[in-house]
Amino acid sequence: MDRLIYLDNAATTKCAPEALEAMLPYFTEYYGNPSSIYSLGAESKKAVSGARKIIAGSIHADPAEIYFTAGGSESDNWAIAATAEAYGDRGKHIITSKIEHHAVLHTCEYLQKRGFQITYIDVDENGIIKLEELEKAIRPDTILISIMFANNEIGTLQPIAQIGKLAKEHGILFHTDGVQAYGHVPIDVEELHIDLLSASGHKLYGPKGIGFLYIRKGVKIRSFIHGGAQERKRRAGTENVPGIVGFGAAVKKAFAGLEERAETERQLRDYLIAEIEAKIPHCRLNGDRKRRLPGNVNFSFRFIEGESLLIMLDMKKICASSGSACTSGSLDPSHVLLAIGLPHEIAHGSLRLTLSYENTKEELDYVVEAVSEIVEKLRKMSPLYEDFAKKGTEQE
Ligand SMILES: *Cc1c(COP(=O)(O)O)cnc(C)c1O
């Protein structure tokens, strides 16, 4: 195949043409500052509030509860660190999970160094958090529970409704990193009792560098950036108007066809899983088979290195990701795969393929063939596999 096959939509997505088109006039035509008095500024202001309204509606929030940020990482940092500071006099205990994104985990570590106590809840072998353990971890001084909506590596969807209910019953704030879930599965902050929700534009076919934090009315939080009066004085700085407009357009598109797109992705996902399981021996599907994001596929292949697999896939113009969150620079296996109980050597041989509704079965057939061929080649070079294969024949 000569064209690129992009199967890394959990890392980022291609900007939707609708989003790009909506943004363009805000660079050169309507470039006014939303805070300015004249009509050019008012155009920008109108566009920002239009996007805010669309986004608020998508999660059943009020527009005044949506705060634009520079993306998911910023929203996570803000949500956790700033509520910890605002509620620190009530208690210094925070509950999170072992499989959170680093934007959450590293913020928790930062707080730990500043006198907060963090409990990291375990997950089961499919990556679903243990609710009993969560309930037991709640203390009188617990101020915040932060559990992600869906995991970025293995796609597992968490029991958000139950967590929200538990948090509410105990009067504890509930933050969820919704970056992977937003725009892919329905989210209702009222029904789910979510107090804070992080989302990012570039994970749902919007532009990069724009996201939002939903902050429920009445939640105390320190301002993230001090300065002007933008974002109700909580996040100062001239708005990223084109980014916000593009984000709004992407959200509009994502929610208009959400169920249909999700169904297309689920079918492609299940086809890809079935094909890999049928054609490649000694593989393991990571994450829950059913309770997972529509576009997520994650496998471990024994006796291979995920990094080598990725490089060889790249030579076939296939974009994928390995099990390690920081593919570049770090050789540590993913904390998520270790948390679901994979031994180091198996976690190292992992491959994440994340689909878009635009992928085709034809592309997936090509990818399965490529992965199968490469895995076989890599195994032939592995002394471990040689030993394993020898033992297998001896037993026969
Ligand atoms: C991508 C991602 C983030 C970070 O979002 P950015 O917009 O890239 O900062 C945070 N959490 C999860 C679960 C993600 O997948």
Tab-separated table of C-alpha atoms and ligand atoms in Angstrom:
chain	number	residue	atom	x	y	z
A	1	MET	CA	0.000	0.000	0.000
A	2	ASP	CA	1.503	3.403	-0.917
A	3	ARG	CA	-0.604	5.542	1.310
A	4	LEU	CA	-0.063	6.073	4.988
A	5	ILE	CA	-2.166	4.012	7.370
A	6	TYR	CA	-2.762	5.973	10.523
A	7	LEU	CA	-3.652	3.839	13.532
A	8	ASP	CA	-2.569	6.122	16.342
A	9	ASN	CA	-5.709	8.147	16.958
A	10	ALA	CA	-5.260	7.955	20.729
A	11	ALA	CA	-2.041	9.973	20.329
A	12	THR	CA	-3.714	12.568	18.169
A	13	THR	CA	-6.223	12.834	15.335
A	14	LYS	CA	-6.270	14.557	11.985
A	15	CYS	CA	-8.039	17.894	12.139
A	16	ALA	CA	-11.538	17.575	10.602
A	17	PRO	CA	-12.043	19.768	7.509
A	18	GLU	CA	-15.061	21.344	9.231
A	19	ALA	CA	-12.855	22.406	12.134
A	20	LEU	CA	-10.109	23.783	9.913
A	21	GLU	CA	-12.533	25.746	7.742
A	22	ALA	CA	-14.243	27.233	10.762
A	23	MET	CA	-10.869	28.374	12.140
A	24	LEU	CA	-9.366	30.028	9.069
A	25	PRO	CA	-11.257	33.355	9.110
A	26	TYR	CA	-10.192	33.896	12.720
A	27	PHE	CA	-6.546	34.197	11.737
A	28	THR	CA	-6.758	36.909	9.107
A	29	GLU	CA	-10.264	38.304	8.934
A	30	TYR	CA	-11.705	38.279	12.450
A	31	TYR	CA	-8.454	38.685	14.292
A	32	GLY	CA	-9.738	41.088	16.944
A	33	ASN	CA	-9.138	40.570	20.628
A	34	PRO	CA	-12.329	39.337	22.290
A	35	SER	CA	-11.748	41.823	25.110
A	36	SER	CA	-11.752	44.860	22.783
A	37	ILE	CA	-14.706	47.220	22.635
A	38	TYR	CA	-14.997	47.688	18.837
A	39	SER	CA	-17.018	45.372	16.594
A	40	LEU	CA	-14.012	43.443	15.298
A	41	GLY	CA	-13.331	42.295	18.857
A	42	ALA	CA	-17.002	41.537	19.358
A	43	GLU	CA	-16.869	39.119	16.400
A	44	SER	CA	-14.185	37.129	18.206
A	45	LYS	CA	-16.042	37.296	21.470
A	46	LYS	CA	-19.176	35.980	19.800
A	47	ALA	CA	-17.255	33.097	18.236
A	48	VAL	CA	-15.732	32.123	21.603
A	49	SER	CA	-19.069	32.120	23.353
A	50	GLY	CA	-20.621	30.136	20.510
A	51	ALA	CA	-18.004	27.414	20.915
A	52	ARG	CA	-18.384	27.473	24.688
A	53	LYS	CA	-22.116	26.919	24.303
A	54	ILE	CA	-21.668	23.948	21.953
A	55	ILE	CA	-19.147	22.363	24.307
A	56	ALA	CA	-21.230	22.952	27.425
A	57	GLY	CA	-24.243	21.390	25.724
A	58	SER	CA	-22.231	18.312	24.777
A	59	ILE	CA	-21.735	17.312	28.443
A	60	HIS	CA	-24.938	18.867	29.838
A	61	ALA	CA	-23.094	21.658	31.592
A	62	ASP	CA	-23.686	25.387	31.753
A	63	PRO	CA	-21.452	27.541	29.466
A	64	ALA	CA	-20.201	29.347	32.589
A	65	GLU	CA	-18.749	26.033	33.798
A	66	ILE	CA	-16.470	25.592	30.757
A	67	TYR	CA	-12.930	27.031	31.021
A	68	PHE	CA	-10.731	26.921	27.930
A	69	THR	CA	-7.165	25.709	28.476
A	70	ALA	CA	-4.226	24.728	26.279
A	71	GLY	CA	-5.182	21.044	26.343
A	72	GLY	CA	-5.640	17.944	28.415
A	73	SER	CA	-2.406	18.154	30.390
A	74	GLU	CA	-3.116	21.688	31.512
A	75	SER	CA	-6.678	20.788	32.495
A	76	ASP	CA	-5.460	17.823	34.555
A	77	ASN	CA	-2.758	19.889	36.267
A	78	TRP	CA	-5.164	22.679	37.034
A	79	ALA	CA	-7.991	20.452	38.251
A	80	ILE	CA	-5.859	18.520	40.709
A	81	ALA	CA	-3.297	21.003	41.986
A	82	ALA	CA	-5.671	23.934	42.289
A	83	THR	CA	-8.458	22.080	44.078
A	84	ALA	CA	-5.867	20.552	46.420
A	85	GLU	CA	-4.780	24.062	47.323
A	86	ALA	CA	-8.326	25.357	47.661
A	87	TYR	CA	-9.468	22.466	49.864
A	88	GLY	CA	-6.143	21.790	51.599
A	89	ASP	CA	-7.403	23.166	54.898
A	90	ARG	CA	-10.146	20.531	54.926
A	91	GLY	CA	-7.840	17.590	54.262
A	92	LYS	CA	-4.731	16.482	52.441
A	93	HIS	CA	-5.740	13.130	51.012
A	94	ILE	CA	-6.318	12.428	47.326
A	95	ILE	CA	-7.362	9.169	45.667
A	96	THR	CA	-6.381	8.296	42.114
A	97	SER	CA	-5.547	5.113	40.197
A	98	LYS	CA	-2.363	3.373	39.071
A	99	ILE	CA	-3.266	3.700	35.393
A	100	GLU	CA	-3.797	7.450	35.051
A	101	HIS	CA	-2.126	9.560	32.391
A	102	HIS	CA	1.171	11.109	33.503
A	103	ALA	CA	-0.487	14.533	33.569
A	104	VAL	CA	-2.444	13.227	36.562
A	105	LEU	CA	0.200	10.987	38.119
A	106	HIS	CA	2.973	13.561	38.011
A	107	THR	CA	0.694	16.260	39.405
A	108	CYS	CA	-0.105	13.915	42.288
A	109	GLU	CA	3.611	13.309	42.841
A	110	TYR	CA	4.141	17.061	42.890
A	111	LEU	CA	1.479	17.391	45.588
A	112	GLN	CA	2.931	14.483	47.540
A	113	LYS	CA	6.166	16.439	47.900
A	114	ARG	CA	4.111	19.289	49.309
A	115	GLY	CA	2.477	17.364	52.117
A	116	PHE	CA	-0.465	15.673	50.427
A	117	GLN	CA	-1.095	11.971	50.755
A	118	ILE	CA	-2.043	10.072	47.632
A	119	THR	CA	-3.665	6.640	47.427
A	120	TYR	CA	-3.224	4.855	44.098
A	121	ILE	CA	-6.068	2.382	43.570
A	122	ASP	CA	-5.313	-0.944	41.884
A	123	VAL	CA	-6.995	-2.182	38.752
A	124	ASP	CA	-8.013	-5.726	37.837
A	125	GLU	CA	-6.439	-7.751	35.019
A	126	ASN	CA	-8.556	-5.837	32.488
A	127	GLY	CA	-7.667	-2.421	33.838
A	128	ILE	CA	-10.911	-1.685	35.655
A	129	ILE	CA	-10.499	-0.019	39.019
A	130	LYS	CA	-11.516	-1.937	42.092
A	131	LEU	CA	-14.517	-0.114	43.514
A	132	GLU	CA	-14.363	-1.837	46.928
A	133	GLU	CA	-10.763	-0.731	47.244
A	134	LEU	CA	-11.753	2.794	46.290
A	135	GLU	CA	-14.499	2.883	48.875
A	136	LYS	CA	-12.159	1.544	51.561
A	137	ALA	CA	-9.562	4.170	50.700
A	138	ILE	CA	-11.941	7.038	51.491
A	139	ARG	CA	-10.958	8.856	54.699
A	140	PRO	CA	-12.398	11.825	56.572
A	141	ASP	CA	-9.598	13.959	55.109
A	142	THR	CA	-10.099	12.849	51.481
A	143	ILE	CA	-10.750	15.933	49.376
A	144	LEU	CA	-10.525	14.659	45.813
A	145	ILE	CA	-10.962	11.507	43.733
A	146	SER	CA	-9.371	11.637	40.288
A	147	ILE	CA	-10.082	8.624	38.077
A	148	MET	CA	-9.874	8.693	34.295
A	149	PHE	CA	-12.968	8.080	32.178
A	150	ALA	CA	-11.166	5.849	29.674
A	151	ASN	CA	-7.585	4.690	29.577
A	152	ASN	CA	-5.391	5.957	26.739
A	153	GLU	CA	-3.371	2.759	26.373
A	154	ILE	CA	-5.779	-0.128	26.788
A	155	GLY	CA	-9.053	1.743	26.222
A	156	THR	CA	-10.755	0.457	29.353
A	157	LEU	CA	-13.841	2.425	30.390
A	158	GLN	CA	-14.127	2.954	34.142
A	159	PRO	CA	-17.332	2.675	36.199
A	160	ILE	CA	-17.660	6.466	36.286
A	161	ALA	CA	-21.307	6.536	37.441
A	162	GLN	CA	-20.494	4.448	40.531
A	163	ILE	CA	-17.386	6.487	41.330
A	164	GLY	CA	-19.355	9.723	40.972
A	165	LYS	CA	-22.068	8.419	43.264
A	166	LEU	CA	-19.532	7.308	45.848
A	167	ALA	CA	-17.767	10.677	45.769
A	168	LYS	CA	-21.040	12.541	46.095
A	169	GLU	CA	-22.219	10.420	49.028
A	170	HIS	CA	-19.000	11.194	50.865
A	171	GLY	CA	-18.916	14.874	49.932
A	172	ILE	CA	-15.655	14.476	48.000
A	173	LEU	CA	-14.856	16.230	44.723
A	174	PHE	CA	-14.673	14.018	41.666
A	175	HIS	CA	-12.352	14.847	38.780
A	176	THR	CA	-12.148	12.687	35.677
A	177	ASP	CA	-9.606	12.864	32.879
A	178	GLY	CA	-12.040	12.570	30.003
A	179	VAL	CA	-9.509	13.261	27.255
A	180	GLN	CA	-9.844	9.843	25.587
A	181	ALA	CA	-13.569	9.501	26.155
A	182	TYR	CA	-14.836	12.963	25.225
A	183	GLY	CA	-16.405	12.961	21.781
A	184	HIS	CA	-16.182	9.172	21.585
A	185	VAL	CA	-18.657	8.063	24.243
A	186	PRO	CA	-21.563	10.072	25.706
A	187	ILE	CA	-20.778	12.010	28.905
A	188	ASP	CA	-23.355	13.664	31.157
A	189	VAL	CA	-21.725	15.474	34.073
A	190	GLU	CA	-25.038	15.681	35.946
A	191	GLU	CA	-25.995	12.050	35.666
A	192	LEU	CA	-22.451	10.912	36.463
A	193	HIS	CA	-21.875	13.389	39.333
A	194	ILE	CA	-18.663	14.723	37.814
A	195	ASP	CA	-17.331	17.926	39.420
A	196	LEU	CA	-14.322	18.469	37.167
A	197	LEU	CA	-13.675	17.068	33.694
A	198	SER	CA	-10.623	17.475	31.451
A	199	ALA	CA	-10.854	17.310	27.665
A	200	SER	CA	-8.640	18.105	24.695
A	201	GLY	CA	-9.373	19.211	21.134
A	202	HIS	CA	-6.833	17.157	19.238
A	203	LYS	CA	-8.173	13.805	20.428
A	204	LEU	CA	-11.507	14.353	18.664
A	205	TYR	CA	-10.456	15.745	15.290
A	206	GLY	CA	-10.020	19.303	16.554
A	207	PRO	CA	-6.830	21.401	16.626
A	208	LYS	CA	-3.918	20.848	19.014
A	209	GLY	CA	-3.161	23.135	21.931
A	210	ILE	CA	-6.749	23.712	22.975
A	211	GLY	CA	-8.805	21.964	25.633
A	212	PHE	CA	-11.156	22.728	28.449
A	213	LEU	CA	-11.723	22.062	32.088
A	214	TYR	CA	-15.311	21.711	33.219
A	215	ILE	CA	-15.611	23.103	36.737
A	216	ARG	CA	-18.976	22.549	38.408
A	217	LYS	CA	-20.555	25.725	39.732
A	218	GLY	CA	-19.652	26.152	43.406
A	219	VAL	CA	-16.367	24.209	43.287
A	220	LYS	CA	-13.547	26.216	44.830
A	221	ILE	CA	-10.401	26.344	42.748
A	222	ARG	CA	-7.434	28.666	42.544
A	223	SER	CA	-6.901	30.534	39.265
A	224	PHE	CA	-4.541	28.807	36.902
A	225	ILE	CA	-3.063	31.909	35.310
A	226	HIS	CA	-3.211	35.297	36.989
A	227	GLY	CA	-3.647	38.355	34.810
A	228	GLY	CA	-6.617	39.627	32.856
A	229	ALA	CA	-10.259	38.807	33.383
A	230	GLN	CA	-10.509	36.101	30.716
A	231	GLU	CA	-12.254	32.825	31.581
A	232	ARG	CA	-14.029	34.393	34.525
A	233	LYS	CA	-10.649	35.498	35.934
A	234	ARG	CA	-9.528	31.935	36.417
A	235	ARG	CA	-7.322	31.509	33.373
A	236	ALA	CA	-5.958	34.812	32.169
A	237	GLY	CA	-4.495	35.496	28.739
A	238	THR	CA	-5.920	36.419	25.349
A	239	GLU	CA	-8.082	33.560	24.161
A	240	ASN	CA	-6.861	31.156	21.489
A	241	VAL	CA	-9.746	32.251	19.299
A	242	PRO	CA	-9.038	30.109	16.198
A	243	GLY	CA	-8.333	27.105	18.434
A	244	ILE	CA	-11.533	27.583	20.379
A	245	VAL	CA	-13.565	27.994	17.184
A	246	GLY	CA	-11.997	24.853	15.689
A	247	PHE	CA	-12.574	22.940	18.897
A	248	GLY	CA	-16.237	23.973	18.878
A	249	ALA	CA	-16.676	22.885	15.253
A	250	ALA	CA	-14.977	19.538	15.963
A	251	VAL	CA	-17.216	18.962	18.979
A	252	LYS	CA	-20.321	19.796	16.967
A	253	LYS	CA	-19.329	17.259	14.340
A	254	ALA	CA	-18.271	14.617	16.862
A	255	PHE	CA	-21.531	14.739	18.790
A	256	ALA	CA	-23.818	14.933	15.751
A	257	GLY	CA	-22.759	11.480	14.577
A	258	LEU	CA	-21.372	10.038	17.783
A	259	GLU	CA	-23.300	6.776	17.990
A	260	GLU	CA	-22.963	6.023	14.307
A	261	ARG	CA	-19.218	6.665	14.279
A	262	ALA	CA	-18.696	4.687	17.457
A	263	GLU	CA	-20.523	1.733	15.911
A	264	THR	CA	-18.332	1.888	12.795
A	265	GLU	CA	-15.238	1.948	14.998
A	266	ARG	CA	-16.476	-0.876	17.224
A	267	GLN	CA	-16.996	-3.073	14.174
A	268	LEU	CA	-13.540	-2.287	12.819
A	269	ARG	CA	-12.054	-2.833	16.281
A	270	ASP	CA	-13.668	-6.212	16.790
A	271	TYR	CA	-12.685	-7.275	13.284
A	272	LEU	CA	-9.062	-6.296	13.923
A	273	ILE	CA	-9.014	-8.107	17.277
A	274	ALA	CA	-10.484	-11.270	15.757
A	275	GLU	CA	-8.035	-11.212	12.846
A	276	ILE	CA	-4.988	-10.760	15.063
A	277	GLU	CA	-6.101	-13.519	17.417
A	278	ALA	CA	-6.729	-15.831	14.478
A	279	LYS	CA	-3.488	-15.141	12.631
A	280	ILE	CA	-0.815	-14.451	15.245
A	281	PRO	CA	0.039	-17.076	17.881
A	282	HIS	CA	1.075	-16.233	21.465
A	283	CYS	CA	-0.736	-12.929	21.647
A	284	ARG	CA	-2.817	-11.401	24.413
A	285	LEU	CA	-5.489	-8.726	24.141
A	286	ASN	CA	-4.908	-6.091	26.809
A	287	GLY	CA	-7.899	-4.357	28.363
A	288	ASP	CA	-11.512	-5.375	28.732
A	289	ARG	CA	-12.979	-6.902	25.583
A	290	LYS	CA	-16.345	-5.133	25.918
A	291	ARG	CA	-15.895	-2.189	28.251
A	292	ARG	CA	-13.396	-0.417	26.049
A	293	LEU	CA	-13.238	2.604	23.778
A	294	PRO	CA	-14.715	1.959	20.341
A	295	GLY	CA	-11.391	2.569	18.588
A	296	ASN	CA	-8.869	0.901	20.913
A	297	VAL	CA	-6.922	-2.282	20.222
A	298	ASN	CA	-3.938	-3.263	22.370
A	299	PHE	CA	-2.029	-6.535	22.113
A	300	SER	CA	1.053	-8.057	23.654
A	301	PHE	CA	3.072	-10.440	21.525
A	302	ARG	CA	5.411	-12.724	23.409
A	303	PHE	CA	9.114	-12.868	22.502
A	304	ILE	CA	9.325	-9.537	20.711
A	305	GLU	CA	10.248	-5.919	21.432
A	306	GLY	CA	7.470	-3.426	20.773
A	307	GLU	CA	9.961	-0.785	19.625
A	308	SER	CA	11.356	-3.005	16.869
A	309	LEU	CA	7.833	-3.809	15.759
A	310	LEU	CA	6.988	-0.093	15.528
A	311	ILE	CA	10.063	0.732	13.485
A	312	MET	CA	9.335	-2.050	11.036
A	313	LEU	CA	5.688	-1.006	10.783
A	314	ASP	CA	6.825	2.531	10.050
A	315	MET	CA	8.834	1.194	7.105
A	316	LYS	CA	5.514	-0.104	5.786
A	317	LYS	CA	3.946	3.340	6.372
A	318	ILE	CA	1.875	2.169	9.307
A	319	CYS	CA	1.650	4.542	12.286
A	320	ALA	CA	1.118	2.736	15.576
A	321	SER	CA	2.222	3.001	19.150
A	322	SER	CA	3.905	0.685	21.616
A	323	GLY	CA	2.847	-0.223	25.095
A	324	SER	CA	5.100	2.332	26.664
A	325	ALA	CA	3.603	5.747	27.128
A	326	CYS	CA	6.886	7.474	26.429
A	327	THR	CA	8.019	5.592	23.372
A	328	SER	CA	10.897	7.951	22.896
A	329	GLY	CA	13.632	8.044	25.444
A	330	SER	CA	12.239	5.638	28.000
A	331	LEU	CA	12.722	1.905	27.981
A	332	ASP	CA	10.480	1.359	30.981
A	333	PRO	CA	7.436	-0.671	30.120
A	334	SER	CA	4.122	1.067	30.445
A	335	HIS	CA	2.863	1.590	33.994
A	336	VAL	CA	-0.593	0.654	32.729
A	337	LEU	CA	0.479	-2.750	31.418
A	338	LEU	CA	2.398	-3.440	34.621
A	339	ALA	CA	-0.670	-2.435	36.656
A	340	ILE	CA	-2.830	-5.029	34.879
A	341	GLY	CA	-0.280	-7.625	35.903
A	342	LEU	CA	1.800	-8.186	32.780
A	343	PRO	CA	5.371	-9.273	33.433
A	344	HIS	CA	8.022	-6.827	32.123
A	345	GLU	CA	9.035	-8.936	29.150
A	346	ILE	CA	5.478	-9.314	27.912
A	347	ALA	CA	4.631	-5.656	28.532
A	348	HIS	CA	7.630	-4.792	26.332
A	349	GLY	CA	6.138	-6.584	23.351
A	350	SER	CA	2.999	-4.521	23.142
A	351	LEU	CA	1.295	-2.746	20.297
A	352	ARG	CA	-1.489	-0.190	20.456
A	353	LEU	CA	-3.590	0.371	17.344
A	354	THR	CA	-6.191	3.103	17.711
A	355	LEU	CA	-8.757	3.457	14.966
A	356	SER	CA	-10.739	6.214	13.397
A	357	TYR	CA	-14.104	5.796	11.684
A	358	GLU	CA	-12.238	6.626	8.484
A	359	ASN	CA	-10.144	3.449	8.552
A	360	THR	CA	-11.210	0.622	6.252
A	361	LYS	CA	-11.231	-3.176	6.512
A	362	GLU	CA	-8.838	-3.242	3.584
A	363	GLU	CA	-6.332	-1.201	5.591
A	364	LEU	CA	-6.766	-3.474	8.572
A	365	ASP	CA	-6.166	-6.584	6.460
A	366	TYR	CA	-2.925	-5.045	5.255
A	367	VAL	CA	-1.926	-4.178	8.821
A	368	VAL	CA	-2.665	-7.666	10.174
A	369	GLU	CA	-0.565	-9.166	7.421
A	370	ALA	CA	2.272	-6.739	8.141
A	371	VAL	CA	2.176	-7.306	11.905
A	372	SER	CA	2.040	-11.056	11.439
A	373	GLU	CA	5.022	-11.029	9.097
A	374	ILE	CA	7.096	-8.757	11.356
A	375	VAL	CA	6.273	-10.655	14.545
A	376	GLU	CA	7.363	-13.876	12.855
A	377	LYS	CA	10.602	-12.272	11.677
A	378	LEU	CA	11.386	-10.833	15.109
A	379	ARG	CA	10.627	-14.113	16.841
A	380	LYS	CA	13.039	-15.919	14.521
A	381	MET	CA	15.742	-13.607	15.867
A	382	SER	CA	14.812	-14.180	19.506
A	383	PRO	CA	16.810	-16.726	21.530
A	384	LEU	CA	13.920	-16.914	24.001
A	385	TYR	CA	11.568	-17.919	21.249
A	386	GLU	CA	14.055	-20.482	19.965
A	387	ASP	CA	14.156	-22.111	23.424
A	388	PHE	CA	10.403	-21.985	23.661
A	389	ALA	CA	9.901	-23.506	20.213
A	390	LYS	CA	12.417	-26.299	20.976
A	391	LYS	CA	10.645	-27.196	24.206
A	392	GLY	CA	7.360	-27.257	22.330
A	393	THR	CA	8.607	-29.857	19.828
A	394	GLU	CA	10.266	-31.951	22.545
A	395	GLN	CA	6.965	-32.218	24.336
A	396	GLU	CA	5.218	-33.525	21.241
B	1	LIG	C1	-3.641	12.904	25.386
B	1	LIG	C2	-4.053	12.772	26.787
B	1	LIG	C3	-3.804	13.780	27.722
B	1	LIG	C4	-3.024	15.017	27.365
B	1	LIG	O1	-3.734	15.856	26.518
B	1	LIG	P1	-2.940	17.015	25.735
B	1	LIG	O2	-4.019	17.811	25.084
B	1	LIG	O3	-2.077	16.333	24.740
B	1	LIG	O4	-2.182	17.779	26.741
B	1	LIG	C5	-4.260	13.601	29.013
B	1	LIG	N1	-4.927	12.505	29.364
B	1	LIG	C6	-5.201	11.515	28.507
B	1	LIG	C7	-5.961	10.321	28.961
B	1	LIG	C8	-4.764	11.598	27.182
B	1	LIG	O5	-5.009	10.614	26.331
